[in-house]
Coordinates of C-alpha atoms (C1' of nucleotides) in Angstrom, one line a residue:
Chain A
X1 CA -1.1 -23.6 -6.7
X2 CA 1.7 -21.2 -7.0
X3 CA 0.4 -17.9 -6.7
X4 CA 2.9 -16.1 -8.6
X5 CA 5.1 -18.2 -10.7
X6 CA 3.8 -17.5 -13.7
X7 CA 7.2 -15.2 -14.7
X8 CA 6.6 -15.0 -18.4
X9 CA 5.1 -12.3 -19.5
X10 CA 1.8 -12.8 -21.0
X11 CA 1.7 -10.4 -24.1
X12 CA -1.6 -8.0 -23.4
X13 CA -1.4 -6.0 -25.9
X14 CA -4.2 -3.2 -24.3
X15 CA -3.2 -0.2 -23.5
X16 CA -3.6 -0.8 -20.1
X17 CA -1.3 -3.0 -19.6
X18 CA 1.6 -0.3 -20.3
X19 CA 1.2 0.8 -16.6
X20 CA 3.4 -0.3 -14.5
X21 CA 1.5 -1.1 -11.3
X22 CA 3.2 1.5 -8.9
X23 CA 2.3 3.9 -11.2
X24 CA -1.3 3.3 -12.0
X25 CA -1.8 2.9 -7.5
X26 CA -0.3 7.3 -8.2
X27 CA -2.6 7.7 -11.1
X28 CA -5.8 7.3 -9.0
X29 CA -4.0 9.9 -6.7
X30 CA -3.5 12.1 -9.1
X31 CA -6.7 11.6 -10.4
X32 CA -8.5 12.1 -6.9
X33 CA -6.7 15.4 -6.0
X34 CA -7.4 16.6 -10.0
X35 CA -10.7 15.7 -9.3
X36 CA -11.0 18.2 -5.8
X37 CA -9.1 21.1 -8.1
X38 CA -11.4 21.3 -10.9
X39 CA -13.9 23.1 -9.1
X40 CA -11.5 25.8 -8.4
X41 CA -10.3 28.2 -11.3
X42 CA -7.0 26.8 -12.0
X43 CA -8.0 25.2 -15.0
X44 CA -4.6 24.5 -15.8
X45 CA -1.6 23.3 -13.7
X46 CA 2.3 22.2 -14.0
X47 CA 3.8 19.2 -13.2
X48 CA 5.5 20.2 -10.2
X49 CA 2.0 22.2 -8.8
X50 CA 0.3 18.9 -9.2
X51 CA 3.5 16.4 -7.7
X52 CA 2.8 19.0 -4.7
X53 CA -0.2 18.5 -4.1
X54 CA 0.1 15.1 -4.2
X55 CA 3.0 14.6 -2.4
X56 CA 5.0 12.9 -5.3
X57 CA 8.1 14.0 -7.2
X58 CA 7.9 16.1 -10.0
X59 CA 10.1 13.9 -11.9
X60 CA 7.9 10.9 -11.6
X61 CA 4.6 12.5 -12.0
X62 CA 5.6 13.3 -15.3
X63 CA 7.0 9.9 -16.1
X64 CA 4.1 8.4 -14.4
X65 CA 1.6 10.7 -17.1
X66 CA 3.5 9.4 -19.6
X67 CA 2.7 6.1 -19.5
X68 CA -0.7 7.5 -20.6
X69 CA -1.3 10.3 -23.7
X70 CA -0.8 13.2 -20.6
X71 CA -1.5 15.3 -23.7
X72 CA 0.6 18.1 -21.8
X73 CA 1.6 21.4 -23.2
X74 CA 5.2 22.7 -23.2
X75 CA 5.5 25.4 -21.4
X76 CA 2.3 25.2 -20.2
X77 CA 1.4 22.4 -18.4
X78 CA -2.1 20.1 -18.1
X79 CA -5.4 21.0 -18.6
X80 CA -7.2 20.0 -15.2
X81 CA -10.4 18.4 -16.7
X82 CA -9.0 16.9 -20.1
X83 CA -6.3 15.7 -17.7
X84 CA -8.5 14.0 -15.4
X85 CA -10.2 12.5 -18.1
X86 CA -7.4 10.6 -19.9
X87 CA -6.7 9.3 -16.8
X88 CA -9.7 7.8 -15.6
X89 CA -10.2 6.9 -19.7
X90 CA -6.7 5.0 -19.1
X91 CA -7.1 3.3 -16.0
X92 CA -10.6 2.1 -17.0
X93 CA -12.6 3.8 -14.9
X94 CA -14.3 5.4 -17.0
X95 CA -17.4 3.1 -16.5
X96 CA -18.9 2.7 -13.6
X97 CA -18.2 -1.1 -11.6
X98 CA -20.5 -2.9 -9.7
X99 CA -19.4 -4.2 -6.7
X100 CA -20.6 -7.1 -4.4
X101 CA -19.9 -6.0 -0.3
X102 CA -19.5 -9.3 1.6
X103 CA -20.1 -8.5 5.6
X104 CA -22.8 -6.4 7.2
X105 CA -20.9 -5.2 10.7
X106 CA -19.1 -2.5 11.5
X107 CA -16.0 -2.9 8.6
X108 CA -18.3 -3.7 5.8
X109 CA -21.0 -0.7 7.0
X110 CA -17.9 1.9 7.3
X111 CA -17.3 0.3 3.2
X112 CA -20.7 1.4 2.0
X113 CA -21.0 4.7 3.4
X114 CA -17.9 5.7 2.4
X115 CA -18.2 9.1 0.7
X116 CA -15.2 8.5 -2.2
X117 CA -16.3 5.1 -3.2
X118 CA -19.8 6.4 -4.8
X119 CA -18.1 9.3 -6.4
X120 CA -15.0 7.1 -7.8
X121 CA -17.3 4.8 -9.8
X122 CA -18.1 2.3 -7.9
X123 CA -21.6 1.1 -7.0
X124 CA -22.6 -1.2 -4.0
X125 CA -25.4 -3.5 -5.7
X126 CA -25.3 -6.1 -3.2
X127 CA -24.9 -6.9 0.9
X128 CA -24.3 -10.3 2.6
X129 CA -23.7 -11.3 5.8
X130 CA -23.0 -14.9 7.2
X131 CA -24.6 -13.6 10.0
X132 CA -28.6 -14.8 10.0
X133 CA -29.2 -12.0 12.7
X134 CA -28.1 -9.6 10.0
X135 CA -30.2 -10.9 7.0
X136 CA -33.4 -8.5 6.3
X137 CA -31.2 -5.5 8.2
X138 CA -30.7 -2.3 5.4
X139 CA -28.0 -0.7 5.0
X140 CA -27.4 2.6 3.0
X141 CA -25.0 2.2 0.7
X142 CA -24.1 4.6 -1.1
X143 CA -26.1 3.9 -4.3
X144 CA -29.2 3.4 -2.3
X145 CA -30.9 1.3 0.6
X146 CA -29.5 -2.2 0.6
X147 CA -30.7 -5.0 1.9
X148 CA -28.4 -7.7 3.7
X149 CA -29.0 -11.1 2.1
X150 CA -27.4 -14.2 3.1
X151 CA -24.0 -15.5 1.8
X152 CA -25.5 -18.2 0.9
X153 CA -27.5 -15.9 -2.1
X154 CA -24.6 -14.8 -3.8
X155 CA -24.2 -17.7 -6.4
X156 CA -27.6 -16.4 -7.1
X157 CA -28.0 -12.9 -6.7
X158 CA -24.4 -11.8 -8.6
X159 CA -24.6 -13.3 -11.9
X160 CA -27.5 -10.7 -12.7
X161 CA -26.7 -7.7 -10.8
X162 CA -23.3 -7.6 -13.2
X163 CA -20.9 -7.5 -10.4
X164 CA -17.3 -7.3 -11.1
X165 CA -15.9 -6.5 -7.8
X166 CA -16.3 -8.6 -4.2
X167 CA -15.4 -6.9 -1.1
X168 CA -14.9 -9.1 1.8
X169 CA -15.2 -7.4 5.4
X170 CA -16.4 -10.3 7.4
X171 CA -14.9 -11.8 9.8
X172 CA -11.5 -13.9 9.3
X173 CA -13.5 -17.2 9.9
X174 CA -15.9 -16.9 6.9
X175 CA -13.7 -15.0 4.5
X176 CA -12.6 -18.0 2.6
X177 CA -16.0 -19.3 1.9
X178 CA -17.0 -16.3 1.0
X179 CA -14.2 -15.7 -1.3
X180 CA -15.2 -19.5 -3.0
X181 CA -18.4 -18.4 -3.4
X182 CA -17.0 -15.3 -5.1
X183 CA -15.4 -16.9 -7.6
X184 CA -18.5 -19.4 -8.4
X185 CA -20.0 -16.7 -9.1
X186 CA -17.8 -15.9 -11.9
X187 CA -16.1 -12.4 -10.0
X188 CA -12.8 -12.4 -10.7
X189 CA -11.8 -9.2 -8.8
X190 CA -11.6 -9.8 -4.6
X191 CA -10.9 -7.2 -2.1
X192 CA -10.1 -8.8 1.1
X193 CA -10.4 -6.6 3.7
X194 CA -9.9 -9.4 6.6
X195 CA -6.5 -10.8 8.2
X196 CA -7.3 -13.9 6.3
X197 CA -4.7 -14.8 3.5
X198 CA -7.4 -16.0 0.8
X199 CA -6.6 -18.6 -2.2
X200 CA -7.8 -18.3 -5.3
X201 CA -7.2 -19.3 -8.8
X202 CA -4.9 -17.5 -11.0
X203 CA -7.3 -16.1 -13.1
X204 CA -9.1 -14.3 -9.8
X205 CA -6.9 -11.1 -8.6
X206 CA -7.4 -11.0 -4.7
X207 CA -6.0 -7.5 -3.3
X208 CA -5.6 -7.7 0.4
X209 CA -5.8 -4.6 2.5
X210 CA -5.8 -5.8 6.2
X211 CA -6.1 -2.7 8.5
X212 CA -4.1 -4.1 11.6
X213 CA -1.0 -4.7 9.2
X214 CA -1.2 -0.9 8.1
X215 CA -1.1 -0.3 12.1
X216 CA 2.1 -2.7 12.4
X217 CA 3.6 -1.3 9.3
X218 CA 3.5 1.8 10.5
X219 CA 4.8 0.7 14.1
X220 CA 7.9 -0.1 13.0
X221 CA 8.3 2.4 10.9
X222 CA 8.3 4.2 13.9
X223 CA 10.7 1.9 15.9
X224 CA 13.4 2.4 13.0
X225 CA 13.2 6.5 13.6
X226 CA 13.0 5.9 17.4
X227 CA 16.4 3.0 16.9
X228 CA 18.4 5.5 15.4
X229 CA 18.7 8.2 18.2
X230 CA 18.8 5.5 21.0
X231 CA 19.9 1.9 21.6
X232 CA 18.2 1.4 24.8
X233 CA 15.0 0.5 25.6
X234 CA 12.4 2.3 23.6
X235 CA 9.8 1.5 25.9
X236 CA 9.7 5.0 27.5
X237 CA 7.6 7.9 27.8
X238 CA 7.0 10.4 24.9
X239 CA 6.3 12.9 27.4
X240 CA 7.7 15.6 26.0
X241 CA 5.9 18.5 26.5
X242 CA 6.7 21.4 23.7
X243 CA 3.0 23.3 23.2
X244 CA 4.6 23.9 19.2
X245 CA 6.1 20.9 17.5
X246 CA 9.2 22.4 17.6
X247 CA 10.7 19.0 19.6
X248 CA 14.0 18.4 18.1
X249 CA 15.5 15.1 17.6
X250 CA 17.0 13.5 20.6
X251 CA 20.4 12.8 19.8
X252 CA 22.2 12.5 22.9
X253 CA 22.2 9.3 25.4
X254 CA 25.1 7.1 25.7
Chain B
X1 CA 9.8 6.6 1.5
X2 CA 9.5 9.6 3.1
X3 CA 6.2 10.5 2.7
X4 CA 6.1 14.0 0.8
X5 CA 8.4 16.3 0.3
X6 CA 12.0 15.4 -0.7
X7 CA 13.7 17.0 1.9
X8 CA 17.4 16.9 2.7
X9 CA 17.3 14.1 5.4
X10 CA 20.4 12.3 5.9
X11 CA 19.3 9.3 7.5
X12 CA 20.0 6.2 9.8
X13 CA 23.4 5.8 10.1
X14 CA 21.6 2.5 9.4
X15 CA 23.7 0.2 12.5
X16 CA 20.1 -1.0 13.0
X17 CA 17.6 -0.8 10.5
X18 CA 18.3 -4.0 8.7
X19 CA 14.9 -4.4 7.7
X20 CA 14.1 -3.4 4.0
X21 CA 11.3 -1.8 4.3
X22 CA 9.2 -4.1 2.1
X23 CA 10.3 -6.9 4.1
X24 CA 9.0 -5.4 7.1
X25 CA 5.4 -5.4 5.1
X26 CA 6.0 -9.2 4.5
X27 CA 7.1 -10.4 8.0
X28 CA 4.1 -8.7 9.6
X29 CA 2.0 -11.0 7.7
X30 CA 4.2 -13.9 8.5
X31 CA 3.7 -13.2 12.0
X32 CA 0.4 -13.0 11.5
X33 CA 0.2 -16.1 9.6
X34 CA 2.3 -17.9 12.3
X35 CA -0.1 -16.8 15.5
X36 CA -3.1 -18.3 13.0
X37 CA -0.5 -21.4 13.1
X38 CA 0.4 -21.6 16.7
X39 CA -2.8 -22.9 17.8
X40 CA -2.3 -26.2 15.5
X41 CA -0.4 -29.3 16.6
X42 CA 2.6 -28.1 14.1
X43 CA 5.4 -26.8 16.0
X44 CA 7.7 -26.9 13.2
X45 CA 7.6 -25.7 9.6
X46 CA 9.5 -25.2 6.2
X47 CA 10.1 -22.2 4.7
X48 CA 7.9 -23.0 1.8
X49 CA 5.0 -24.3 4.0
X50 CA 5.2 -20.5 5.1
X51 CA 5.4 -19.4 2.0
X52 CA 2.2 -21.0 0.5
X53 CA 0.1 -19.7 3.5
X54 CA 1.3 -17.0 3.4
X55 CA 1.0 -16.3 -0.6
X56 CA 4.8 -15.3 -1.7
X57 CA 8.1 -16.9 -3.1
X58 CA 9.8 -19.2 -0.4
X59 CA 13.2 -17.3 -1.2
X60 CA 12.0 -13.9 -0.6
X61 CA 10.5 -15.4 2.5
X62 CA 14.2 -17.0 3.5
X63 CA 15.4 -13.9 2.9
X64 CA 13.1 -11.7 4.9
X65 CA 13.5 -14.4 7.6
X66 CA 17.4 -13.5 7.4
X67 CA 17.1 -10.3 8.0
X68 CA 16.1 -10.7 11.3
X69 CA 18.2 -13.4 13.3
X70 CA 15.7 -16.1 12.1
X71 CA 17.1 -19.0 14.0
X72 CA 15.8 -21.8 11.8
X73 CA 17.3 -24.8 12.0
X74 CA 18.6 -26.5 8.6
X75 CA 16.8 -29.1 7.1
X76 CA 14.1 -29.4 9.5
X77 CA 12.5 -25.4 8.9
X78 CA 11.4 -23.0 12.1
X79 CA 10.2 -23.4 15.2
X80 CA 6.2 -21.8 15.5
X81 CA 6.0 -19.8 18.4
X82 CA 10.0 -19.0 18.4
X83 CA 9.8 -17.3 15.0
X84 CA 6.9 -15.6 16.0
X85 CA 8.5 -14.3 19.0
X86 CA 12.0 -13.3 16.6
X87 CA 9.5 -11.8 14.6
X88 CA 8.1 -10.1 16.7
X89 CA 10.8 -8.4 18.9
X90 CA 12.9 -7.9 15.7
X91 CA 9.6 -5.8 14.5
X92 CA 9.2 -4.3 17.8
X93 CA 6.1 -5.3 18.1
X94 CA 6.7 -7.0 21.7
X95 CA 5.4 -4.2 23.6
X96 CA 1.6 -2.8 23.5
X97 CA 0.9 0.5 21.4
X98 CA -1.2 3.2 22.5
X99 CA -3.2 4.6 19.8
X100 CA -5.5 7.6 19.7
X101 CA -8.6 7.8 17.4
X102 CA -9.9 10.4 15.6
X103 CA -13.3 10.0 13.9
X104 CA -16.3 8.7 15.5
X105 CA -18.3 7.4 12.2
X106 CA -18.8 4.4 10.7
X107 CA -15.2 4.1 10.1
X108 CA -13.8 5.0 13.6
X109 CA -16.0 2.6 14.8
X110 CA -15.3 0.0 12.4
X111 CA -11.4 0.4 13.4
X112 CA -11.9 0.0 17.0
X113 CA -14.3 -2.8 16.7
X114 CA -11.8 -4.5 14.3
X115 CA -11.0 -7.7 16.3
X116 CA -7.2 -8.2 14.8
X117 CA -6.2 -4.4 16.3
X118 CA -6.3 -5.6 20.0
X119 CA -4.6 -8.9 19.5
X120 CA -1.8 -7.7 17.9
X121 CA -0.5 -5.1 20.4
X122 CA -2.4 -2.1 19.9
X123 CA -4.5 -0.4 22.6
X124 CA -6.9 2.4 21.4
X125 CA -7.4 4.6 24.6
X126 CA -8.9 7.7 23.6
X127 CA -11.8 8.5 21.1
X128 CA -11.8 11.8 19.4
X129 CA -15.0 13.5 17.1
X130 CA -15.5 16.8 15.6
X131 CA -19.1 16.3 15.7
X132 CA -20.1 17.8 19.1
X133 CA -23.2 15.6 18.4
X134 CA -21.1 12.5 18.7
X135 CA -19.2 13.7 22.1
X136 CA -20.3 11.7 24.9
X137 CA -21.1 9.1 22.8
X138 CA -19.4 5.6 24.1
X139 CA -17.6 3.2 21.4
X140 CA -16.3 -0.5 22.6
X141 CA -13.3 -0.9 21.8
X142 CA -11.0 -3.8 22.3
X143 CA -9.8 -2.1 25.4
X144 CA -13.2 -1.4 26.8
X145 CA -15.8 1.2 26.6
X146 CA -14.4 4.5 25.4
X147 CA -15.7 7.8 25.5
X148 CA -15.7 10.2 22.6
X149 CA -14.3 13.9 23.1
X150 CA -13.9 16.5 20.9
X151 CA -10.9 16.9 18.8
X152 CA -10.1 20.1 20.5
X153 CA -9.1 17.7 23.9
X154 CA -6.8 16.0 21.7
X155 CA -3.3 18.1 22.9
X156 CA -4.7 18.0 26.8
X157 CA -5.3 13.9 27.1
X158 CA -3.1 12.4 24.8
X159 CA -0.3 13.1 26.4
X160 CA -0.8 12.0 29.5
X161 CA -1.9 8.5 27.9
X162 CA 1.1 7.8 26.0
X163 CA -0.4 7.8 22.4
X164 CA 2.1 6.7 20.5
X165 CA 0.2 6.7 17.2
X166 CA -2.8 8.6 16.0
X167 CA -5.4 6.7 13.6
X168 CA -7.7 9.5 11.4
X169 CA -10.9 8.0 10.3
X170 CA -12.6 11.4 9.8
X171 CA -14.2 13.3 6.9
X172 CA -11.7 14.5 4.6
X173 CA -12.5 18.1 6.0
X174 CA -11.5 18.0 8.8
X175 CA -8.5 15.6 8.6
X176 CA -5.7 18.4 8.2
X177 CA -6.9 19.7 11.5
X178 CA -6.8 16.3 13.3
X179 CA -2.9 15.9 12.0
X180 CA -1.9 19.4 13.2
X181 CA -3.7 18.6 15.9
X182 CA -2.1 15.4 16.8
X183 CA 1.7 16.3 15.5
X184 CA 1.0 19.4 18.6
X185 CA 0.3 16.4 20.7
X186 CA 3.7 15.1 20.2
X187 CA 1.9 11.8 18.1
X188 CA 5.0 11.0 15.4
X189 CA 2.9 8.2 13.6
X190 CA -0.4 8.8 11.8
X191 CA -2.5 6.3 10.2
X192 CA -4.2 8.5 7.6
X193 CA -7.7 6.7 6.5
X194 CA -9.2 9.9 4.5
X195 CA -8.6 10.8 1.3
X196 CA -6.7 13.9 2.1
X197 CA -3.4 13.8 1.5
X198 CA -2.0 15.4 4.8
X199 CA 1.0 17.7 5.6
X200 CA 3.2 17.1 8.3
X201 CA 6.4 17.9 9.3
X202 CA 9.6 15.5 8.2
X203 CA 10.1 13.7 11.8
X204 CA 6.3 12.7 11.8
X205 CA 5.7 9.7 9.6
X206 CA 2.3 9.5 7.7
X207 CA 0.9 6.3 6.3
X208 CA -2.4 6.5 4.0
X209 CA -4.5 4.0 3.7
X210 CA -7.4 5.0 1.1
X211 CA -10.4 2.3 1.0
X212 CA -11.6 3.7 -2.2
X213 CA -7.9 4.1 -4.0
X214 CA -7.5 0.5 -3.0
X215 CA -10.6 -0.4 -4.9
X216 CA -9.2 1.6 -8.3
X217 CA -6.0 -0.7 -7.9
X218 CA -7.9 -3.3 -7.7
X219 CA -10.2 -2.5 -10.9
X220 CA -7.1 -1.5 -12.9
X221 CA -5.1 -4.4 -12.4
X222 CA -8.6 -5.9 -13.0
X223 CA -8.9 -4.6 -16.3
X224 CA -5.6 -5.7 -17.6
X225 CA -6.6 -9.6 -17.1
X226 CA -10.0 -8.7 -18.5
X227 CA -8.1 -6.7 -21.4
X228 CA -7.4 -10.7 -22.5
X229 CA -11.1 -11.7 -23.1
X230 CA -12.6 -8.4 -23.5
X231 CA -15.2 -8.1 -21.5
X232 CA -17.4 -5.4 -23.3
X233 CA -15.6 -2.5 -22.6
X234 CA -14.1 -2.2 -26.0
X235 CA -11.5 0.3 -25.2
X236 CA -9.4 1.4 -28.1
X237 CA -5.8 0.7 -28.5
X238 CA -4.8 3.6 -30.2
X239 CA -2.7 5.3 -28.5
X240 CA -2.7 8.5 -30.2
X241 CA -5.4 11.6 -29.5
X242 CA -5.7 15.3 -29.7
X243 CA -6.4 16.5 -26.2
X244 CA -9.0 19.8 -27.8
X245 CA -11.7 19.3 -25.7
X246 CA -12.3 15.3 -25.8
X247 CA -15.1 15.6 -23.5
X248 CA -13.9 15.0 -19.8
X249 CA -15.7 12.2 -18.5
X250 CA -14.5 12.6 -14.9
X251 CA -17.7 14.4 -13.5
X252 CA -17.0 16.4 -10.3
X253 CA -19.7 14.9 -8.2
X254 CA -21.8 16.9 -6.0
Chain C
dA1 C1' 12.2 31.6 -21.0
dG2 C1' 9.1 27.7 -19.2
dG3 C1' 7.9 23.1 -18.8
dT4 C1' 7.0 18.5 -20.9
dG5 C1' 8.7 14.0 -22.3
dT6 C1' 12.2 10.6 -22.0
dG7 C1' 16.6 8.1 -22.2
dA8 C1' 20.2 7.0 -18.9
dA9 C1' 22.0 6.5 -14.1
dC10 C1' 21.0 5.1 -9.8
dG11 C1' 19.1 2.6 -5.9
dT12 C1' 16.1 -0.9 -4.3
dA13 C1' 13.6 -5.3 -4.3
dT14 C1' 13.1 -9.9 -6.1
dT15 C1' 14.7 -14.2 -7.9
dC16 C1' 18.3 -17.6 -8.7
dA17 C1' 21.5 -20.9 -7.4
dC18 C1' 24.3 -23.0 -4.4
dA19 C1' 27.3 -23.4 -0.2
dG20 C1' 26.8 -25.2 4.5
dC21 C1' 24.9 -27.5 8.2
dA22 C1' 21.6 -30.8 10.9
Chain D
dT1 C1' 18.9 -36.0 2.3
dG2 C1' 16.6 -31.7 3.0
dC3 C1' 16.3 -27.1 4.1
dT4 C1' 18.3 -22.8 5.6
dG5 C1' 21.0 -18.8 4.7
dT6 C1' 23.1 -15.8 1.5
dG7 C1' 26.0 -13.8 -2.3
dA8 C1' 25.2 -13.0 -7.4
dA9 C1' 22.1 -11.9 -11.0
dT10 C1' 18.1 -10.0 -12.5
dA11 C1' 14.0 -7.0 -12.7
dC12 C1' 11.9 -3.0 -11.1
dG13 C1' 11.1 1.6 -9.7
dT14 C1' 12.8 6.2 -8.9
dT15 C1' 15.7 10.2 -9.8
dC16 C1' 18.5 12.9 -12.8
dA17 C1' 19.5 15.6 -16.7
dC18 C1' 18.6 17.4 -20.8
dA19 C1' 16.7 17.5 -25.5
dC20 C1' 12.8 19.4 -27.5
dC21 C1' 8.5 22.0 -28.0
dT22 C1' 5.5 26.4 -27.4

DNA sequence: AGGTGTGAACGTATTCACAGCA
DNA sequence: TGCTGTGAATACGTTCACACCT
């Protein structure tokens, strides 16, 4: 099963489809920080305040709202609120999505009570945990008290509870069974939240997000700044003691 | 990539950083993939056995692999443990990390409980809360039982730990205050977990990872396969619209 | 003026195809 | 023979510059 060979373009003719990836992962961003300025009384904003605030270019903020009907004004800018609304009208989110949570520990508690994912339109309808010790425990989710069922309830439970999403926060061993049992269940939307690479069929999107890689990532990021002052070993101390951050870059040595 | 802000920087001589970046991204999940591996009797493997566990193209993974000196041998495929180990000191990820963690909640504790984090070279040693509720509280971590301070003892312990990266798991609130706070600390790596899009100076590099955007990905790119066999959202294609007021459906929560 | 929308230039990432070596 | 390593070709994403609207 080749996960991505499919290079031909399958003609989707929604307007949806006229995003190009990258830019729809800025549009939520866009649409988050919109979302924290409405309530104050800027009711309008340029492109460049808004590519600011969200850390973005100005240049591709506005190409990235074009993609969509921005419906800006020359010489004026956006409108916050009919702004935010024609993006979340042209991502889809419009609606709210009901999500299946897969793993009752830590991870998958740290998922339901997390304060954006009620207010982005998202609801938790359903818990399960491999874990028989965990089954009958409650959890508050954010749309509610849940209560942690069994993996082994999802082929049952989904199919009427309209869920469109899986989230998978168990642990590595169980997280292809539970993605199987995902897809039986007709979901076709996975977020895998463990360090296991999951298969699917092509018609299932899995999206990982593995929190120890975002750690390594960001490692060597940091080895690459700390490489370019210094050769040598890099193993050292950081013991730099400047109260302000005024530390300037270390460009001696050798 | 910088984060935000375009800046003037004139960077890297680039002698060193041979690593594009996005093939960093990939070869931390090969590595992963390969310490899954090294326990199984294969010592040896192909670049497109990699590949398929690992979910990409076989010549973008030949390609990462060059990158770094990848000392495969031709027609037979790579040594197990001795591409992990290239990987791995090419990635600078030979030595232990020691990271400091803000935000005591469900999150916090969900990172330092998250069993990949220690295995992979990462040592949390110090626990920070703004909650004075939550101070004295103790979280296990991979690296043992860890106390929880208050964010203001942030710039007085991390230094003398050698907290090389600083991991912010707390409200949005308070998350600007934890990065000034860290950055004071001498910390030039944040892993950013809020939604708060944070402000730091140029030579500190900040990575966000935000649970809920991750879910909006995943439901747009959802909706473009469901845009095929139209699930019931029956979201019009025209692509034209007069912005006067077209009722905002973005709601600004509580 | 002031600022959006967008074609064109630019840089980066991915894929292709094949040379080279065990 | 088979698989790696890599230049060339292609696709993609970002930045620039400016036409155009208010």
């Amino acid at each position: 099963m080749r996960a991505q060979a499919e290079g031909i373009d399958v003609p989707v003719d929604s307007s949806i489809s006229a995003i190009p990836d990258a830019a729809a992962r800025r549009l939520t961003q866009y649409l988050h920080v919109l979302q924290g300025l409405s309530g104050a009384e800027r009711s309008r904003l340029s492109s460049s305040d808004l590519a600011e605030a969200a850390g973005v270019n100005s240049a591709i903020l506005r190409k990235d709202l074009s993609h969509i009907g921005a419906g800006g004004v020359r010489g004026v800018g956006y409108d916050v609120s009919a702004l935010a609304g024609k993006i979340a009208m042209a991502l889809g989110l419009a609606r709210s999505r009901n999500v299946a949570l897969a793993g009752a520990g830590s991870l998958g508690r740290a998922i339901a009570e997390h304060p954006e994912i009620g207010h982005r339109g998202f609801a938790i309808v359903a818990v399960f945990d491999a874990s028989p010790s965990r089954a009958g425990d409650v959890m508050s989710g954010s749309a509610g008290p849940l209560p942690v069922r069994p993996i082994s309830e999802i082929a049952t439970r989904c199919p009427g509870l309209s869920v469109e999403i899986g989230v998978i926060a168990t642990d590595d061993a169980v997280a292809q069974d539970v993605c199987d049992k995902f897809v039986a269940a007709g979901i076709g939307l996975i977020l895998n939240f463990t360090g296991t690479t999951l298969h699917a069929p092509d018609e299932v999107e899995v999206r990982p997000v593995d929190l120890a890689l975002e750690l390594q990532v960001l490692a060597v990021s940091g080895s690459r700044h700390a490489a370019e002052r210094a050769t040598r070993n890099a193993a050292d101390e950081t013991t730099d003691n400047n109260a302000t951050g005024a530390e300037p870059k270390v460009s001696t040595k050798s």
